[in-house]
Amino acid sequence: MEETGFSLDTLRYYERIGLLESIGRNAAGQRRFTQKDVGWLGMVRCLRDTGMPIAEMIRFAEMTRAGDHTVRDRIALLEAHDRRVQEQVENLREKQVAIRNKIAYYHSVVD
Amino acid sequence: MEETGFSLDTLRYYERIGLLESIGRNAAGQRRFTQKDVGWLGMVRCLRDTGMPIAEMIRFAEMTRAGDHTVRDRIALLEAHDRRVQEQVENLREKQVAIRNKIAYYHSVVD
DNA sequence: ACTTGACCTTGAGTGGGCTCCAGGTGGCAT
DNA sequence: ATGCCACCTGGAGCCCACTCAAGGTCAAGT
């Protein structure tokens, strides 16, 4: 298990579905993650943790492999995602206020 | 479909699993949502949207039905949830910075 | 020499949260 | 009075993102 925070099973799964480009093996057939792989996994972690669906990450992975002519599309994808993240944050903050009001109300009942 | 933002199927599902206390019916057997039901659904929406698992919402629902002696436990549950929400927000913000850095990097490549 | 254990593969199973289906009923517009 | 639509029920099905199982290989320690 690499210290990207993914389990080995998850890494195998990601490789199978094409989210990771075929990871190199050593003589015994075991996966050897390069610095590049680890970097990409950092990106994957970042996108996953902000709620990007796997299907979309695969599209992003494919663009990344396809070369520099996809950079504009990658920007568009990330900017759209950034807007969704922004909405998530705002929505959470809003709901958090409601939760805190409820807590305050309960406190007023119990004290 | 009520304007709590839940689909009718979802409302039926919630009733089945005990997240909603048996909703009243009219003569024809159709659900009639009271103001109280709608209020509770607002709470449910708030908790769902902030990532509380359904199982935990059911525990909360049961406490709410059980009466005033559960208020302290409800406070504890909501405070724990509030801390998780806070972590979510902080985590999202952190990851958002990384995404924006990536976008900026791509811009520097493409321009 | 042999056990242990971490890895390998393919494929099936799981859990959460809905969502849809079949078959049926009731009210209302034409 | 007949078609239509929105609702009802119980139960099955679906999607996502993993996670586990079975059977096998290899390297290192005792």
PDB file of N, CA and C in Angstrom, chain B residues 20-102:
ATOM      1  N   LEU B  20     -38.803   8.664   8.473  1.00  0.00           N
ATOM      2  CA  LEU B  20     -39.998   9.492   8.650  1.00  0.00           C
ATOM      3  C   LEU B  20     -40.986   8.674   9.466  1.00  0.00           C
ATOM      4  N   GLU B  21     -41.547   9.308  10.455  1.00  0.00           N
ATOM      5  CA  GLU B  21     -42.573   8.645  11.245  1.00  0.00           C
ATOM      6  C   GLU B  21     -43.816   8.557  10.376  1.00  0.00           C
ATOM      7  N   SER B  22     -44.508   7.425  10.472  1.00  0.00           N
ATOM      8  CA  SER B  22     -45.648   7.144   9.605  1.00  0.00           C
ATOM      9  C   SER B  22     -46.423   8.402   9.220  1.00  0.00           C
ATOM     10  N   ILE B  23     -46.359   8.700   7.942  1.00  0.00           N
ATOM     11  CA  ILE B  23     -47.001   9.884   7.372  1.00  0.00           C
ATOM     12  C   ILE B  23     -48.501   9.619   7.246  1.00  0.00           C
ATOM     13  N   GLY B  24     -49.314  10.613   7.618  1.00  0.00           N
ATOM     14  CA  GLY B  24     -50.765  10.448   7.526  1.00  0.00           C
ATOM     15  C   GLY B  24     -51.262  10.309   6.087  1.00  0.00           C
ATOM     16  N   ARG B  25     -52.436   9.667   5.947  1.00  0.00           N
ATOM     17  CA  ARG B  25     -53.033   9.482   4.614  1.00  0.00           C
ATOM     18  C   ARG B  25     -54.390  10.160   4.561  1.00  0.00           C
ATOM     19  N   ASN B  26     -54.806  10.532   3.360  1.00  0.00           N
ATOM     20  CA  ASN B  26     -56.175  11.021   3.189  1.00  0.00           C
ATOM     21  C   ASN B  26     -57.088   9.817   2.920  1.00  0.00           C
ATOM     22  N   ALA B  27     -58.370  10.093   2.617  1.00  0.00           N
ATOM     23  CA  ALA B  27     -59.344   9.012   2.419  1.00  0.00           C
ATOM     24  C   ALA B  27     -58.876   8.022   1.356  1.00  0.00           C
ATOM     25  N   ALA B  28     -58.227   8.543   0.311  1.00  0.00           N
ATOM     26  CA  ALA B  28     -57.800   7.681  -0.795  1.00  0.00           C
ATOM     27  C   ALA B  28     -56.479   6.967  -0.521  1.00  0.00           C
ATOM     28  N   GLY B  29     -55.946   7.145   0.673  1.00  0.00           N
ATOM     29  CA  GLY B  29     -54.698   6.456   1.009  1.00  0.00           C
ATOM     30  C   GLY B  29     -53.444   7.203   0.584  1.00  0.00           C
ATOM     31  N   GLN B  30     -53.614   8.449   0.097  1.00  0.00           N
ATOM     32  CA  GLN B  30     -52.447   9.220  -0.326  1.00  0.00           C
ATOM     33  C   GLN B  30     -51.812   9.958   0.843  1.00  0.00           C
ATOM     34  N   ARG B  31     -50.488  10.085   0.773  1.00  0.00           N
ATOM     35  CA  ARG B  31     -49.757  10.751   1.854  1.00  0.00           C
ATOM     36  C   ARG B  31     -50.140  12.233   1.958  1.00  0.00           C
ATOM     37  N   ARG B  32     -50.376  12.667   3.161  1.00  0.00           N
ATOM     38  CA  ARG B  32     -50.631  14.074   3.423  1.00  0.00           C
ATOM     39  C   ARG B  32     -49.511  14.547   4.347  1.00  0.00           C
ATOM     40  N   PHE B  33     -48.620  15.384   3.850  1.00  0.00           N
ATOM     41  CA  PHE B  33     -47.510  15.852   4.680  1.00  0.00           C
ATOM     42  C   PHE B  33     -47.944  17.055   5.504  1.00  0.00           C
ATOM     43  N   THR B  34     -47.826  16.938   6.803  1.00  0.00           N
ATOM     44  CA  THR B  34     -48.168  18.058   7.676  1.00  0.00           C
ATOM     45  C   THR B  34     -47.004  19.055   7.700  1.00  0.00           C
ATOM     46  N   GLN B  35     -47.244  20.184   8.339  1.00  0.00           N
ATOM     47  CA  GLN B  35     -46.210  21.202   8.488  1.00  0.00           C
ATOM     48  C   GLN B  35     -45.040  20.639   9.289  1.00  0.00           C
ATOM     49  N   LYS B  36     -45.376  19.794  10.249  1.00  0.00           N
ATOM     50  CA  LYS B  36     -44.359  19.145  11.084  1.00  0.00           C
ATOM     51  C   LYS B  36     -43.481  18.219  10.233  1.00  0.00           C
ATOM     52  N   ASP B  37     -44.140  17.441   9.366  1.00  0.00           N
ATOM     53  CA  ASP B  37     -43.397  16.547   8.465  1.00  0.00           C
ATOM     54  C   ASP B  37     -42.437  17.351   7.595  1.00  0.00           C
ATOM     55  N   VAL B  38     -42.950  18.444   7.054  1.00  0.00           N
ATOM     56  CA  VAL B  38     -42.130  19.265   6.165  1.00  0.00           C
ATOM     57  C   VAL B  38     -40.930  19.849   6.928  1.00  0.00           C
ATOM     58  N   GLY B  39     -41.188  20.242   8.172  1.00  0.00           N
ATOM     59  CA  GLY B  39     -40.099  20.763   9.004  1.00  0.00           C
ATOM     60  C   GLY B  39     -39.021  19.709   9.231  1.00  0.00           C
ATOM     61  N   TRP B  40     -39.459  18.516   9.552  1.00  0.00           N
ATOM     62  CA  TRP B  40     -38.514  17.421   9.775  1.00  0.00           C
ATOM     63  C   TRP B  40     -37.736  17.118   8.495  1.00  0.00           C
ATOM     64  N   LEU B  41     -38.439  17.161   7.370  1.00  0.00           N
ATOM     65  CA  LEU B  41     -37.768  16.915   6.091  1.00  0.00           C
ATOM     66  C   LEU B  41     -36.699  17.974   5.805  1.00  0.00           C
ATOM     67  N   GLY B  42     -36.947  19.173   6.268  1.00  0.00           N
ATOM     68  CA  GLY B  42     -35.931  20.220   6.134  1.00  0.00           C
ATOM     69  C   GLY B  42     -34.669  19.846   6.906  1.00  0.00           C
ATOM     70  N   MET B  43     -34.885  19.314   8.096  1.00  0.00           N
ATOM     71  CA  MET B  43     -33.746  18.860   8.912  1.00  0.00           C
ATOM     72  C   MET B  43     -33.025  17.730   8.204  1.00  0.00           C
ATOM     73  N   VAL B  44     -33.793  16.789   7.693  1.00  0.00           N
ATOM     74  CA  VAL B  44     -33.218  15.643   6.982  1.00  0.00           C
ATOM     75  C   VAL B  44     -32.377  16.133   5.802  1.00  0.00           C
ATOM     76  N   ARG B  45     -32.921  17.059   5.065  1.00  0.00           N
ATOM     77  CA  ARG B  45     -32.193  17.597   3.908  1.00  0.00           C
ATOM     78  C   ARG B  45     -30.869  18.217   4.344  1.00  0.00           C
ATOM     79  N   CYS B  46     -30.938  18.935   5.432  1.00  0.00           N
ATOM     80  CA  CYS B  46     -29.753  19.608   5.948  1.00  0.00           C
ATOM     81  C   CYS B  46     -28.685  18.589   6.345  1.00  0.00           C
ATOM     82  N   LEU B  47     -29.103  17.550   7.044  1.00  0.00           N
ATOM     83  CA  LEU B  47     -28.148  16.538   7.492  1.00  0.00           C
ATOM     84  C   LEU B  47     -27.608  15.722   6.314  1.00  0.00           C
ATOM     85  N   ARG B  48     -28.494  15.343   5.413  1.00  0.00           N
ATOM     86  CA  ARG B  48     -28.073  14.598   4.213  1.00  0.00           C
ATOM     87  C   ARG B  48     -27.042  15.398   3.412  1.00  0.00           C
ATOM     88  N   ASP B  49     -27.368  16.647   3.171  1.00  0.00           N
ATOM     89  CA  ASP B  49     -26.508  17.477   2.318  1.00  0.00           C
ATOM     90  C   ASP B  49     -25.153  17.749   2.945  1.00  0.00           C
ATOM     91  N   THR B  50     -25.074  17.533   4.248  1.00  0.00           N
ATOM     92  CA  THR B  50     -23.781  17.711   4.893  1.00  0.00           C
ATOM     93  C   THR B  50     -23.118  16.359   5.138  1.00  0.00           C
ATOM     94  N   GLY B  51     -23.691  15.311   4.533  1.00  0.00           N
ATOM     95  CA  GLY B  51     -23.013  14.025   4.517  1.00  0.00           C
ATOM     96  C   GLY B  51     -23.293  13.089   5.680  1.00  0.00           C
ATOM     97  N   MET B  52     -24.355  13.353   6.443  1.00  0.00           N
ATOM     98  CA  MET B  52     -24.643  12.392   7.504  1.00  0.00           C
ATOM     99  C   MET B  52     -25.212  11.109   6.896  1.00  0.00           C
ATOM    100  N   PRO B  53     -24.697   9.939   7.296  1.00  0.00           N
ATOM    101  CA  PRO B  53     -25.244   8.697   6.766  1.00  0.00           C
ATOM    102  C   PRO B  53     -26.678   8.495   7.245  1.00  0.00           C
ATOM    103  N   ILE B  54     -27.461   7.804   6.449  1.00  0.00           N
ATOM    104  CA  ILE B  54     -28.862   7.566   6.765  1.00  0.00           C
ATOM    105  C   ILE B  54     -29.031   6.849   8.093  1.00  0.00           C
ATOM    106  N   ALA B  55     -28.163   5.888   8.374  1.00  0.00           N
ATOM    107  CA  ALA B  55     -28.267   5.143   9.635  1.00  0.00           C
ATOM    108  C   ALA B  55     -28.205   6.090  10.835  1.00  0.00           C
ATOM    109  N   GLU B  56     -27.357   7.093  10.738  1.00  0.00           N
ATOM    110  CA  GLU B  56     -27.230   8.035  11.851  1.00  0.00           C
ATOM    111  C   GLU B  56     -28.446   8.955  11.937  1.00  0.00           C
ATOM    112  N   MET B  57     -28.982   9.308  10.781  1.00  0.00           N
ATOM    113  CA  MET B  57     -30.200  10.129  10.790  1.00  0.00           C
ATOM    114  C   MET B  57     -31.346   9.358  11.413  1.00  0.00           C
ATOM    115  N   ILE B  58     -31.373   8.053  11.190  1.00  0.00           N
ATOM    116  CA  ILE B  58     -32.429   7.240  11.788  1.00  0.00           C
ATOM    117  C   ILE B  58     -32.280   7.251  13.314  1.00  0.00           C
ATOM    118  N   ARG B  59     -31.054   7.130  13.794  1.00  0.00           N
ATOM    119  CA  ARG B  59     -30.844   7.205  15.253  1.00  0.00           C
ATOM    120  C   ARG B  59     -31.339   8.544  15.784  1.00  0.00           C
ATOM    121  N   PHE B  60     -31.049   9.585  15.048  1.00  0.00           N
ATOM    122  CA  PHE B  60     -31.487  10.926  15.443  1.00  0.00           C
ATOM    123  C   PHE B  60     -33.015  11.006  15.442  1.00  0.00           C
ATOM    124  N   ALA B  61     -33.606  10.439  14.410  1.00  0.00           N
ATOM    125  CA  ALA B  61     -35.072  10.436  14.300  1.00  0.00           C
ATOM    126  C   ALA B  61     -35.684   9.704  15.494  1.00  0.00           C
ATOM    127  N   GLU B  62     -35.091   8.582  15.840  1.00  0.00           N
ATOM    128  CA  GLU B  62     -35.621   7.799  16.961  1.00  0.00           C
ATOM    129  C   GLU B  62     -35.508   8.568  18.275  1.00  0.00           C
ATOM    130  N   MET B  63     -34.399   9.257  18.446  1.00  0.00           N
ATOM    131  CA  MET B  63     -34.234  10.080  19.646  1.00  0.00           C
ATOM    132  C   MET B  63     -35.301  11.163  19.692  1.00  0.00           C
ATOM    133  N   THR B  64     -35.517  11.778  18.542  1.00  0.00           N
ATOM    134  CA  THR B  64     -36.494  12.863  18.467  1.00  0.00           C
ATOM    135  C   THR B  64     -37.876  12.362  18.866  1.00  0.00           C
ATOM    136  N   ARG B  65     -38.209  11.167  18.420  1.00  0.00           N
ATOM    137  CA  ARG B  65     -39.509  10.584  18.783  1.00  0.00           C
ATOM    138  C   ARG B  65     -39.575  10.176  20.246  1.00  0.00           C
ATOM    139  N   ALA B  66     -38.403   9.808  20.788  1.00  0.00           N
ATOM    140  CA  ALA B  66     -38.385   9.236  22.142  1.00  0.00           C
ATOM    141  C   ALA B  66     -38.713  10.260  23.224  1.00  0.00           C
ATOM    142  N   GLY B  67     -38.546  11.553  22.906  1.00  0.00           N
ATOM    143  CA  GLY B  67     -38.934  12.562  23.892  1.00  0.00           C
ATOM    144  C   GLY B  67     -37.778  13.393  24.407  1.00  0.00           C
ATOM    145  N   ASP B  68     -38.119  14.294  25.303  1.00  0.00           N
ATOM    146  CA  ASP B  68     -37.189  15.333  25.754  1.00  0.00           C
ATOM    147  C   ASP B  68     -35.954  14.817  26.493  1.00  0.00           C
ATOM    148  N   HIS B  69     -36.049  13.632  27.046  1.00  0.00           N
ATOM    149  CA  HIS B  69     -34.889  13.134  27.802  1.00  0.00           C
ATOM    150  C   HIS B  69     -33.716  12.797  26.885  1.00  0.00           C
ATOM    151  N   THR B  70     -33.931  12.857  25.568  1.00  0.00           N
ATOM    152  CA  THR B  70     -32.856  12.556  24.626  1.00  0.00           C
ATOM    153  C   THR B  70     -32.171  13.811  24.097  1.00  0.00           C
ATOM    154  N   VAL B  71     -32.578  14.964  24.598  1.00  0.00           N
ATOM    155  CA  VAL B  71     -32.075  16.210  24.014  1.00  0.00           C
ATOM    156  C   VAL B  71     -30.551  16.323  24.141  1.00  0.00           C
ATOM    157  N   ARG B  72     -30.027  15.917  25.295  1.00  0.00           N
ATOM    158  CA  ARG B  72     -28.565  15.987  25.455  1.00  0.00           C
ATOM    159  C   ARG B  72     -27.839  15.111  24.431  1.00  0.00           C
ATOM    160  N   ASP B  73     -28.381  13.932  24.193  1.00  0.00           N
ATOM    161  CA  ASP B  73     -27.764  13.029  23.212  1.00  0.00           C
ATOM    162  C   ASP B  73     -27.862  13.613  21.811  1.00  0.00           C
ATOM    163  N   ARG B  74     -28.988  14.258  21.555  1.00  0.00           N
ATOM    164  CA  ARG B  74     -29.153  14.889  20.241  1.00  0.00           C
ATOM    165  C   ARG B  74     -28.140  15.997  20.050  1.00  0.00           C
ATOM    166  N   ILE B  75     -27.904  16.777  21.108  1.00  0.00           N
ATOM    167  CA  ILE B  75     -26.886  17.826  21.038  1.00  0.00           C
ATOM    168  C   ILE B  75     -25.529  17.206  20.729  1.00  0.00           C
ATOM    169  N   ALA B  76     -25.210  16.119  21.440  1.00  0.00           N
ATOM    170  CA  ALA B  76     -23.906  15.474  21.232  1.00  0.00           C
ATOM    171  C   ALA B  76     -23.768  15.007  19.789  1.00  0.00           C
ATOM    172  N   LEU B  77     -24.838  14.414  19.270  1.00  0.00           N
ATOM    173  CA  LEU B  77     -24.801  13.926  17.888  1.00  0.00           C
ATOM    174  C   LEU B  77     -24.587  15.072  16.917  1.00  0.00           C
ATOM    175  N   LEU B  78     -25.342  16.130  17.103  1.00  0.00           N
ATOM    176  CA  LEU B  78     -25.230  17.259  16.170  1.00  0.00           C
ATOM    177  C   LEU B  78     -23.879  17.958  16.296  1.00  0.00           C
ATOM    178  N   GLU B  79     -23.356  18.029  17.521  1.00  0.00           N
ATOM    179  CA  GLU B  79     -22.049  18.672  17.684  1.00  0.00           C
ATOM    180  C   GLU B  79     -20.957  17.855  17.010  1.00  0.00           C
ATOM    181  N   ALA B  80     -21.053  16.541  17.130  1.00  0.00           N
ATOM    182  CA  ALA B  80     -20.081  15.679  16.447  1.00  0.00           C
ATOM    183  C   ALA B  80     -20.203  15.876  14.940  1.00  0.00           C
ATOM    184  N   HIS B  81     -21.425  15.958  14.461  1.00  0.00           N
ATOM    185  CA  HIS B  81     -21.635  16.163  13.039  1.00  0.00           C
ATOM    186  C   HIS B  81     -21.083  17.518  12.604  1.00  0.00           C
ATOM    187  N   ASP B  82     -21.336  18.518  13.406  1.00  0.00           N
ATOM    188  CA  ASP B  82     -20.842  19.861  13.082  1.00  0.00           C
ATOM    189  C   ASP B  82     -19.319  19.854  12.941  1.00  0.00           C
ATOM    190  N   ARG B  83     -18.651  19.117  13.793  1.00  0.00           N
ATOM    191  CA  ARG B  83     -17.186  19.040  13.680  1.00  0.00           C
ATOM    192  C   ARG B  83     -16.791  18.377  12.366  1.00  0.00           C
ATOM    193  N   ARG B  84     -17.544  17.347  11.981  1.00  0.00           N
ATOM    194  CA  ARG B  84     -17.235  16.691  10.692  1.00  0.00           C
ATOM    195  C   ARG B  84     -17.457  17.655   9.535  1.00  0.00           C
ATOM    196  N   VAL B  85     -18.524  18.428   9.624  1.00  0.00           N
ATOM    197  CA  VAL B  85     -18.805  19.398   8.564  1.00  0.00           C
ATOM    198  C   VAL B  85     -17.662  20.403   8.482  1.00  0.00           C
ATOM    199  N   GLN B  86     -17.211  20.849   9.632  1.00  0.00           N
ATOM    200  CA  GLN B  86     -16.104  21.797   9.676  1.00  0.00           C
ATOM    201  C   GLN B  86     -14.864  21.218   8.996  1.00  0.00           C
ATOM    202  N   GLU B  87     -14.585  19.955   9.284  1.00  0.00           N
ATOM    203  CA  GLU B  87     -13.445  19.284   8.650  1.00  0.00           C
ATOM    204  C   GLU B  87     -13.622  19.195   7.140  1.00  0.00           C
ATOM    205  N   GLN B  88     -14.839  18.884   6.739  1.00  0.00           N
ATOM    206  CA  GLN B  88     -15.128  18.818   5.304  1.00  0.00           C
ATOM    207  C   GLN B  88     -14.803  20.138   4.631  1.00  0.00           C
ATOM    208  N   VAL B  89     -15.285  21.228   5.251  1.00  0.00           N
ATOM    209  CA  VAL B  89     -15.076  22.547   4.662  1.00  0.00           C
ATOM    210  C   VAL B  89     -13.587  22.836   4.554  1.00  0.00           C
ATOM    211  N   GLU B  90     -12.867  22.549   5.630  1.00  0.00           N
ATOM    212  CA  GLU B  90     -11.427  22.836   5.626  1.00  0.00           C
ATOM    213  C   GLU B  90     -10.703  21.986   4.589  1.00  0.00           C
ATOM    214  N   ASN B  91     -11.102  20.739   4.518  1.00  0.00           N
ATOM    215  CA  ASN B  91     -10.481  19.841   3.542  1.00  0.00           C
ATOM    216  C   ASN B  91     -10.754  20.308   2.115  1.00  0.00           C
ATOM    217  N   LEU B  92     -11.987  20.695   1.858  1.00  0.00           N
ATOM    218  CA  LEU B  92     -12.346  21.167   0.521  1.00  0.00           C
ATOM    219  C   LEU B  92     -11.533  22.404   0.149  1.00  0.00           C
ATOM    220  N   ARG B  93     -11.436  23.325   1.073  1.00  0.00           N
ATOM    221  CA  ARG B  93     -10.705  24.573   0.807  1.00  0.00           C
ATOM    222  C   ARG B  93      -9.247  24.274   0.469  1.00  0.00           C
ATOM    223  N   GLU B  94      -8.677  23.361   1.230  1.00  0.00           N
ATOM    224  CA  GLU B  94      -7.283  22.966   1.022  1.00  0.00           C
ATOM    225  C   GLU B  94      -7.096  22.361  -0.373  1.00  0.00           C
ATOM    226  N   LYS B  95      -7.982  21.450  -0.715  1.00  0.00           N
ATOM    227  CA  LYS B  95      -7.885  20.794  -2.017  1.00  0.00           C
ATOM    228  C   LYS B  95      -8.165  21.782  -3.133  1.00  0.00           C
ATOM    229  N   GLN B  96      -9.023  22.731  -2.847  1.00  0.00           N
ATOM    230  CA  GLN B  96      -9.364  23.737  -3.850  1.00  0.00           C
ATOM    231  C   GLN B  96      -8.123  24.556  -4.231  1.00  0.00           C
ATOM    232  N   VAL B  97      -7.310  24.839  -3.244  1.00  0.00           N
ATOM    233  CA  VAL B  97      -6.069  25.567  -3.513  1.00  0.00           C
ATOM    234  C   VAL B  97      -5.208  24.778  -4.492  1.00  0.00           C
ATOM    235  N   ALA B  98      -5.095  23.483  -4.262  1.00  0.00           N
ATOM    236  CA  ALA B  98      -4.283  22.636  -5.135  1.00  0.00           C
ATOM    237  C   ALA B  98      -4.842  22.630  -6.555  1.00  0.00           C
ATOM    238  N   ILE B  99      -6.171  22.545  -6.655  1.00  0.00           N
ATOM    239  CA  ILE B  99      -6.802  22.532  -7.981  1.00  0.00           C
ATOM    240  C   ILE B  99      -6.531  23.852  -8.693  1.00  0.00           C
ATOM    241  N   ARG B 100      -6.656  24.942  -7.958  1.00  0.00           N
ATOM    242  CA  ARG B 100      -6.425  26.257  -8.567  1.00  0.00           C
ATOM    243  C   ARG B 100      -4.964  26.417  -8.981  1.00  0.00           C
ATOM    244  N   ASN B 101      -4.070  25.852  -8.207  1.00  0.00           N
ATOM    245  CA  ASN B 101      -2.664  25.886  -8.603  1.00  0.00           C
ATOM    246  C   ASN B 101      -2.450  25.130  -9.908  1.00  0.00           C
ATOM    247  N   LYS B 102      -3.126  24.014 -10.014  1.00  0.00           N
ATOM    248  CA  LYS B 102      -3.009  23.215 -11.244  1.00  0.00           C
ATOM    249  C   LYS B 102      -3.544  24.000 -12.434  1.00  0.00           C
TER     250      LYS B 102
END
